[in-house]
Short mmCIF file of N, CA and C and ligand atoms in Angstrom, two decimals:
data_model
loop_
_atom_site.label_atom_id
_atom_site.label_comp_id
_atom_site.label_asym_id
_atom_site.label_seq_id
_atom_site.Cartn_x
_atom_site.Cartn_y
_atom_site.Cartn_z
N LEU A 168 0.84 -1.20 0.00
CA LEU A 168 0.00 0.00 0.00
C LEU A 168 0.88 1.25 0.00
N ALA A 169 1.95 1.23 0.76
CA ALA A 169 2.86 2.38 0.79
C ALA A 169 3.44 2.62 -0.61
N PHE A 170 3.74 1.53 -1.29
CA PHE A 170 4.27 1.63 -2.66
C PHE A 170 3.26 2.32 -3.57
N ILE A 171 2.00 1.91 -3.48
CA ILE A 171 0.95 2.48 -4.34
C ILE A 171 0.80 3.97 -4.06
N ILE A 172 0.72 4.31 -2.78
CA ILE A 172 0.52 5.71 -2.41
C ILE A 172 1.72 6.55 -2.84
N ARG A 173 2.92 5.98 -2.70
CA ARG A 173 4.11 6.71 -3.12
C ARG A 173 4.09 7.00 -4.62
N GLN A 174 3.61 6.04 -5.41
CA GLN A 174 3.51 6.27 -6.86
C GLN A 174 2.56 7.43 -7.17
N LEU A 175 1.42 7.43 -6.49
CA LEU A 175 0.43 8.49 -6.76
C LEU A 175 1.00 9.85 -6.35
N LEU A 176 1.67 9.89 -5.21
CA LEU A 176 2.23 11.18 -4.75
C LEU A 176 3.35 11.66 -5.66
N THR A 177 4.24 10.76 -6.07
CA THR A 177 5.35 11.22 -6.92
C THR A 177 4.81 11.67 -8.29
N ASN A 178 3.78 11.00 -8.80
CA ASN A 178 3.19 11.47 -10.06
C ASN A 178 2.58 12.87 -9.88
N SER A 179 1.86 13.06 -8.79
CA SER A 179 1.24 14.38 -8.55
C SER A 179 2.30 15.47 -8.51
N ILE A 180 3.43 15.14 -7.92
CA ILE A 180 4.51 16.14 -7.83
C ILE A 180 5.16 16.34 -9.19
N LYS A 181 5.42 15.22 -9.88
CA LYS A 181 6.11 15.30 -11.19
C LYS A 181 5.29 16.04 -12.24
N TYR A 182 3.97 15.80 -12.22
CA TYR A 182 3.16 16.31 -13.32
C TYR A 182 2.34 17.54 -12.95
N SER A 183 2.83 18.30 -11.98
CA SER A 183 2.21 19.59 -11.70
C SER A 183 3.31 20.57 -11.29
N GLU A 184 2.99 21.84 -11.39
CA GLU A 184 3.96 22.88 -11.06
C GLU A 184 3.56 23.55 -9.77
N ALA A 185 4.26 23.27 -8.71
CA ALA A 185 4.05 23.97 -7.45
C ALA A 185 2.58 24.10 -7.06
N SER A 186 1.80 23.07 -7.33
CA SER A 186 0.39 23.15 -6.94
C SER A 186 0.17 22.38 -5.64
N ASP A 187 -0.96 22.63 -5.02
CA ASP A 187 -1.29 21.86 -3.83
C ASP A 187 -1.59 20.42 -4.22
N ILE A 188 -1.44 19.54 -3.28
CA ILE A 188 -1.89 18.16 -3.44
C ILE A 188 -2.82 17.87 -2.27
N VAL A 189 -4.00 17.40 -2.60
CA VAL A 189 -4.99 17.17 -1.55
C VAL A 189 -5.13 15.66 -1.33
N ILE A 190 -4.99 15.25 -0.10
CA ILE A 190 -5.13 13.84 0.25
C ILE A 190 -6.33 13.73 1.19
N LYS A 191 -7.27 12.91 0.79
CA LYS A 191 -8.54 12.89 1.52
C LYS A 191 -8.97 11.44 1.71
N SER A 192 -9.50 11.13 2.87
CA SER A 192 -10.09 9.80 3.00
C SER A 192 -11.51 9.94 3.51
N TYR A 193 -12.35 9.06 3.09
CA TYR A 193 -13.76 9.13 3.48
C TYR A 193 -14.41 7.77 3.32
N GLU A 194 -15.58 7.61 3.94
CA GLU A 194 -16.37 6.39 3.83
C GLU A 194 -17.53 6.62 2.88
N GLN A 195 -17.73 5.68 1.99
CA GLN A 195 -18.88 5.77 1.09
C GLN A 195 -19.32 4.35 0.76
N ASN A 196 -20.60 4.08 0.79
CA ASN A 196 -21.12 2.73 0.54
C ASN A 196 -20.38 1.68 1.37
N ASP A 197 -20.15 2.00 2.63
CA ASP A 197 -19.51 1.03 3.53
C ASP A 197 -18.05 0.75 3.21
N ARG A 198 -17.47 1.52 2.33
CA ARG A 198 -16.06 1.30 1.99
C ARG A 198 -15.25 2.55 2.29
N THR A 199 -13.98 2.31 2.57
CA THR A 199 -13.07 3.43 2.77
C THR A 199 -12.44 3.81 1.43
N HIS A 200 -12.39 5.10 1.18
CA HIS A 200 -11.77 5.61 -0.05
C HIS A 200 -10.63 6.54 0.34
N LEU A 201 -9.59 6.51 -0.48
CA LEU A 201 -8.48 7.45 -0.28
C LEU A 201 -8.21 8.13 -1.62
N GLU A 202 -8.29 9.45 -1.58
CA GLU A 202 -8.14 10.20 -2.82
C GLU A 202 -6.87 11.05 -2.78
N VAL A 203 -6.11 11.01 -3.86
CA VAL A 203 -4.92 11.86 -4.02
C VAL A 203 -5.18 12.74 -5.24
N LYS A 204 -5.25 14.03 -4.98
CA LYS A 204 -5.70 14.95 -6.03
C LYS A 204 -4.67 16.05 -6.26
N ASP A 205 -4.37 16.32 -7.53
CA ASP A 205 -3.47 17.44 -7.82
C ASP A 205 -4.12 18.40 -8.80
N PHE A 206 -3.46 19.52 -9.01
CA PHE A 206 -4.00 20.57 -9.89
C PHE A 206 -2.99 20.83 -11.00
N GLY A 207 -2.45 19.74 -11.50
CA GLY A 207 -1.39 19.82 -12.49
C GLY A 207 -1.90 19.77 -13.92
N ARG A 208 -1.08 19.22 -14.79
CA ARG A 208 -1.38 19.31 -16.22
C ARG A 208 -2.52 18.41 -16.67
N GLY A 209 -2.88 17.43 -15.85
CA GLY A 209 -3.97 16.54 -16.22
C GLY A 209 -3.56 15.53 -17.27
N ILE A 210 -4.50 14.69 -17.65
CA ILE A 210 -4.22 13.62 -18.61
C ILE A 210 -5.20 13.72 -19.76
N ASP A 211 -4.69 13.65 -20.96
CA ASP A 211 -5.53 13.69 -22.15
C ASP A 211 -6.53 12.53 -22.11
N PRO A 212 -7.83 12.79 -22.39
CA PRO A 212 -8.83 11.71 -22.34
C PRO A 212 -8.42 10.49 -23.17
N LYS A 213 -7.73 10.72 -24.27
CA LYS A 213 -7.38 9.57 -25.10
C LYS A 213 -6.26 8.72 -24.48
N ASP A 214 -5.59 9.27 -23.49
CA ASP A 214 -4.52 8.51 -22.82
C ASP A 214 -5.01 7.75 -21.58
N ILE A 215 -6.16 8.20 -21.05
CA ILE A 215 -6.61 7.70 -19.75
C ILE A 215 -6.65 6.17 -19.66
N SER A 216 -7.19 5.54 -20.70
CA SER A 216 -7.35 4.08 -20.62
C SER A 216 -6.00 3.36 -20.70
N ARG A 217 -4.93 4.09 -20.99
CA ARG A 217 -3.63 3.42 -21.17
C ARG A 217 -2.63 3.68 -20.05
N ILE A 218 -2.97 4.55 -19.12
CA ILE A 218 -1.96 4.94 -18.14
C ILE A 218 -1.52 3.81 -17.22
N PHE A 219 -2.34 2.75 -17.13
CA PHE A 219 -1.93 1.61 -16.30
C PHE A 219 -1.18 0.56 -17.11
N ASP A 220 -1.00 0.82 -18.41
CA ASP A 220 -0.28 -0.15 -19.25
C ASP A 220 1.22 -0.07 -18.98
N LYS A 221 1.86 -1.22 -19.12
CA LYS A 221 3.30 -1.31 -18.89
C LYS A 221 4.05 -0.41 -19.88
N GLY A 222 4.81 0.52 -19.36
CA GLY A 222 5.68 1.34 -20.21
C GLY A 222 5.00 2.54 -20.84
N PHE A 223 3.70 2.73 -20.57
CA PHE A 223 3.02 3.88 -21.20
C PHE A 223 3.34 5.17 -20.46
N THR A 224 3.76 6.19 -21.20
CA THR A 224 3.98 7.48 -20.56
C THR A 224 2.90 8.46 -21.01
N SER A 225 2.99 8.92 -22.25
CA SER A 225 1.98 9.85 -22.72
C SER A 225 2.06 9.92 -24.23
N THR A 226 0.92 10.19 -24.89
CA THR A 226 0.98 10.35 -26.35
C THR A 226 1.37 11.78 -26.72
N THR A 227 1.33 12.68 -25.72
CA THR A 227 1.74 14.05 -25.98
C THR A 227 3.26 14.09 -25.97
N LYS A 228 3.82 14.84 -26.89
CA LYS A 228 5.26 14.99 -26.91
C LYS A 228 5.70 15.59 -25.58
N HIS A 229 6.64 14.99 -24.94
CA HIS A 229 7.01 15.54 -23.63
C HIS A 229 8.50 15.41 -23.36
N HIS A 230 8.92 16.18 -22.40
CA HIS A 230 10.33 16.15 -22.00
C HIS A 230 10.40 15.70 -20.55
N ASP A 231 9.56 14.72 -20.22
CA ASP A 231 9.54 14.26 -18.84
C ASP A 231 10.78 13.43 -18.58
N HIS A 232 11.57 13.90 -17.67
CA HIS A 232 12.74 13.13 -17.29
C HIS A 232 12.29 12.02 -16.35
N ALA A 233 12.96 10.93 -16.42
CA ALA A 233 12.66 9.83 -15.51
C ALA A 233 11.22 9.34 -15.62
N SER A 234 10.66 9.37 -16.83
CA SER A 234 9.37 8.73 -17.07
C SER A 234 9.64 7.33 -17.57
N THR A 235 9.16 6.36 -16.84
CA THR A 235 9.36 4.98 -17.30
C THR A 235 8.03 4.31 -17.66
N GLY A 236 6.94 4.90 -17.18
CA GLY A 236 5.66 4.27 -17.42
C GLY A 236 5.47 2.97 -16.66
N MET A 237 6.26 2.76 -15.63
CA MET A 237 6.15 1.52 -14.85
C MET A 237 5.38 1.72 -13.55
N GLY A 238 5.34 2.96 -13.06
CA GLY A 238 4.76 3.23 -11.74
C GLY A 238 3.33 2.78 -11.59
N LEU A 239 2.46 3.25 -12.48
CA LEU A 239 1.04 2.91 -12.35
C LEU A 239 0.78 1.46 -12.71
N TYR A 240 1.58 0.94 -13.64
CA TYR A 240 1.45 -0.48 -13.99
C TYR A 240 1.71 -1.35 -12.76
N LEU A 241 2.79 -1.05 -12.05
CA LEU A 241 3.14 -1.83 -10.86
C LEU A 241 2.16 -1.55 -9.71
N ALA A 242 1.70 -0.31 -9.63
CA ALA A 242 0.75 0.04 -8.57
C ALA A 242 -0.54 -0.76 -8.74
N LYS A 243 -1.00 -0.84 -9.97
CA LYS A 243 -2.23 -1.60 -10.23
C LYS A 243 -2.02 -3.08 -9.93
N LYS A 244 -0.86 -3.59 -10.31
CA LYS A 244 -0.53 -4.99 -10.02
C LYS A 244 -0.51 -5.26 -8.52
N ALA A 245 0.04 -4.32 -7.76
CA ALA A 245 0.12 -4.48 -6.30
C ALA A 245 -1.27 -4.37 -5.68
N ALA A 246 -2.14 -3.57 -6.30
CA ALA A 246 -3.47 -3.33 -5.72
C ALA A 246 -4.36 -4.58 -5.82
N LYS A 247 -4.15 -5.36 -6.85
CA LYS A 247 -5.05 -6.48 -7.13
C LYS A 247 -5.18 -7.48 -5.96
N PRO A 248 -4.08 -8.05 -5.48
CA PRO A 248 -4.22 -9.01 -4.38
C PRO A 248 -4.69 -8.37 -3.07
N LEU A 249 -4.58 -7.06 -2.98
CA LEU A 249 -5.06 -6.36 -1.78
C LEU A 249 -6.54 -6.00 -1.92
N LEU A 250 -7.13 -6.35 -3.08
CA LEU A 250 -8.53 -6.03 -3.37
C LEU A 250 -8.80 -4.53 -3.33
N ILE A 251 -7.78 -3.77 -3.71
CA ILE A 251 -7.94 -2.32 -3.78
C ILE A 251 -8.26 -1.94 -5.22
N HIS A 252 -9.31 -1.15 -5.37
CA HIS A 252 -9.71 -0.71 -6.69
C HIS A 252 -9.14 0.69 -6.94
N MET A 253 -8.55 0.89 -8.11
CA MET A 253 -7.96 2.21 -8.43
C MET A 253 -8.79 2.88 -9.51
N ASN A 254 -9.15 4.12 -9.23
CA ASN A 254 -9.97 4.86 -10.17
C ASN A 254 -9.31 6.20 -10.45
N VAL A 255 -9.47 6.72 -11.66
CA VAL A 255 -8.83 7.99 -11.99
C VAL A 255 -9.81 8.93 -12.68
N HIS A 256 -9.71 10.20 -12.33
CA HIS A 256 -10.47 11.26 -13.02
C HIS A 256 -9.49 12.36 -13.35
N SER A 257 -9.55 12.86 -14.56
CA SER A 257 -8.60 13.90 -14.91
C SER A 257 -9.17 14.85 -15.94
N THR A 258 -8.81 16.10 -15.83
CA THR A 258 -9.19 17.10 -16.82
C THR A 258 -7.91 17.81 -17.25
N PRO A 259 -7.62 17.79 -18.56
CA PRO A 259 -6.39 18.44 -19.03
C PRO A 259 -6.29 19.88 -18.53
N ASN A 260 -5.12 20.23 -18.08
CA ASN A 260 -4.78 21.56 -17.56
C ASN A 260 -5.43 21.92 -16.21
N LEU A 261 -6.30 21.06 -15.72
CA LEU A 261 -6.93 21.35 -14.43
C LEU A 261 -6.42 20.44 -13.32
N GLY A 262 -6.23 19.19 -13.65
CA GLY A 262 -5.69 18.30 -12.62
C GLY A 262 -6.20 16.88 -12.71
N THR A 263 -5.73 16.11 -11.76
CA THR A 263 -5.96 14.67 -11.77
C THR A 263 -6.27 14.19 -10.37
N SER A 264 -7.18 13.25 -10.27
CA SER A 264 -7.41 12.65 -8.97
C SER A 264 -7.48 11.13 -9.09
N PHE A 265 -6.71 10.48 -8.24
CA PHE A 265 -6.75 9.02 -8.16
C PHE A 265 -7.45 8.65 -6.88
N THR A 266 -8.34 7.67 -6.97
CA THR A 266 -9.03 7.21 -5.77
C THR A 266 -8.78 5.72 -5.57
N LEU A 267 -8.35 5.38 -4.36
CA LEU A 267 -8.22 3.97 -3.98
C LEU A 267 -9.47 3.61 -3.19
N THR A 268 -10.10 2.51 -3.55
CA THR A 268 -11.25 2.01 -2.80
C THR A 268 -10.84 0.70 -2.13
N PHE A 269 -10.96 0.69 -0.82
CA PHE A 269 -10.52 -0.48 -0.06
C PHE A 269 -11.67 -1.49 0.07
N PRO A 270 -11.32 -2.76 0.19
CA PRO A 270 -12.37 -3.77 0.30
C PRO A 270 -13.07 -3.68 1.65
N LYS A 271 -14.28 -4.19 1.70
CA LYS A 271 -14.93 -4.34 3.00
C LYS A 271 -14.16 -5.40 3.76
N ARG A 272 -14.14 -5.27 5.06
CA ARG A 272 -13.35 -6.17 5.88
C ARG A 272 -13.63 -7.65 5.58
N ASN A 273 -14.90 -8.02 5.51
CA ASN A 273 -15.21 -9.45 5.31
C ASN A 273 -14.81 -9.96 3.92
N GLU A 274 -14.74 -9.09 2.92
CA GLU A 274 -14.28 -9.52 1.61
C GLU A 274 -12.84 -10.01 1.69
N PHE A 275 -12.05 -9.28 2.46
CA PHE A 275 -10.64 -9.63 2.57
C PHE A 275 -10.47 -10.92 3.36
N VAL A 276 -11.22 -11.05 4.44
CA VAL A 276 -11.15 -12.26 5.25
C VAL A 276 -11.53 -13.49 4.42
N ASN A 277 -12.56 -13.35 3.57
CA ASN A 277 -12.96 -14.46 2.72
C ASN A 277 -11.83 -14.91 1.81
N ILE A 278 -11.13 -13.96 1.22
CA ILE A 278 -10.06 -14.29 0.28
C ILE A 278 -8.91 -15.00 1.00
N ILE A 279 -8.44 -14.42 2.12
CA ILE A 279 -7.25 -15.00 2.73
C ILE A 279 -7.54 -16.32 3.43
N SER A 280 -8.83 -16.63 3.67
CA SER A 280 -9.11 -17.89 4.34
C SER A 280 -9.37 -19.02 3.34
N VAL A 281 -9.30 -18.71 2.04
CA VAL A 281 -9.51 -19.75 1.01
C VAL A 281 -8.31 -20.70 1.00
N1 ADP B 10 -0.99 12.95 -11.55
C1 ADP B 10 -0.78 12.91 -12.87
N2 ADP B 10 -0.94 14.04 -13.63
C2 ADP B 10 -0.73 14.00 -14.96
N3 ADP B 10 -0.35 12.90 -15.66
C3 ADP B 10 -0.18 11.76 -14.96
C4 ADP B 10 -0.38 11.70 -13.54
N4 ADP B 10 -0.14 10.43 -13.13
C5 ADP B 10 0.20 9.75 -14.23
N5 ADP B 10 0.19 10.54 -15.35
C6 ADP B 10 0.47 10.12 -16.74
O1 ADP B 10 0.47 8.70 -16.79
C7 ADP B 10 1.73 8.22 -17.25
C8 ADP B 10 2.07 6.90 -16.56
O2 ADP B 10 2.39 7.11 -15.18
P1 ADP B 10 3.45 6.17 -14.49
O3 ADP B 10 3.11 4.75 -14.82
O4 ADP B 10 3.54 6.52 -13.05
O5 ADP B 10 4.81 6.49 -15.25
P2 ADP B 10 5.91 7.62 -15.01
O6 ADP B 10 5.68 8.26 -13.66
O7 ADP B 10 7.21 6.90 -15.08
O8 ADP B 10 5.75 8.59 -16.13
C9 ADP B 10 2.71 9.36 -16.98
O9 ADP B 10 3.81 9.32 -17.85
C10 ADP B 10 1.84 10.59 -17.21
O10 ADP B 10 1.77 10.91 -18.59
MG1 MG B 11 5.04 7.46 -11.91
#
């Protein structure tokens, strides 16, 4: 989980210019959610479905140093066995928000007792 959160935070820092980053947790539909939100450059709608792909950085020409496109791919992989769902909302030039949705307690107990 620390790995996943670190990926989201480093992306928020990398892809925004001196903007605030808002970290929020809340309960909704009996589940805990954790949101990491920035006010950076955002993600082009046509790229959104690919950001979790291995090695994908961006279709926009960019000069991003140290972009490997591995962070979100590995984060998603790590989230799966933890039953954490990752969701993203982004508007170009306005910002991006990633939300982690945690499993209900009994869902996790069911899995690990199999
Ligand atoms: N918070 C964000 N704001 C804008 N773009 C983002 C954000 N997070 C991810 N992206 C886009 O998704 C791509 C994939 O992210 P990631 O897998 O972490 O790779 P990397 O950080 O090495 O570029 C990034 O290259 C970037 O284009
Ligand atoms: Mg990254």
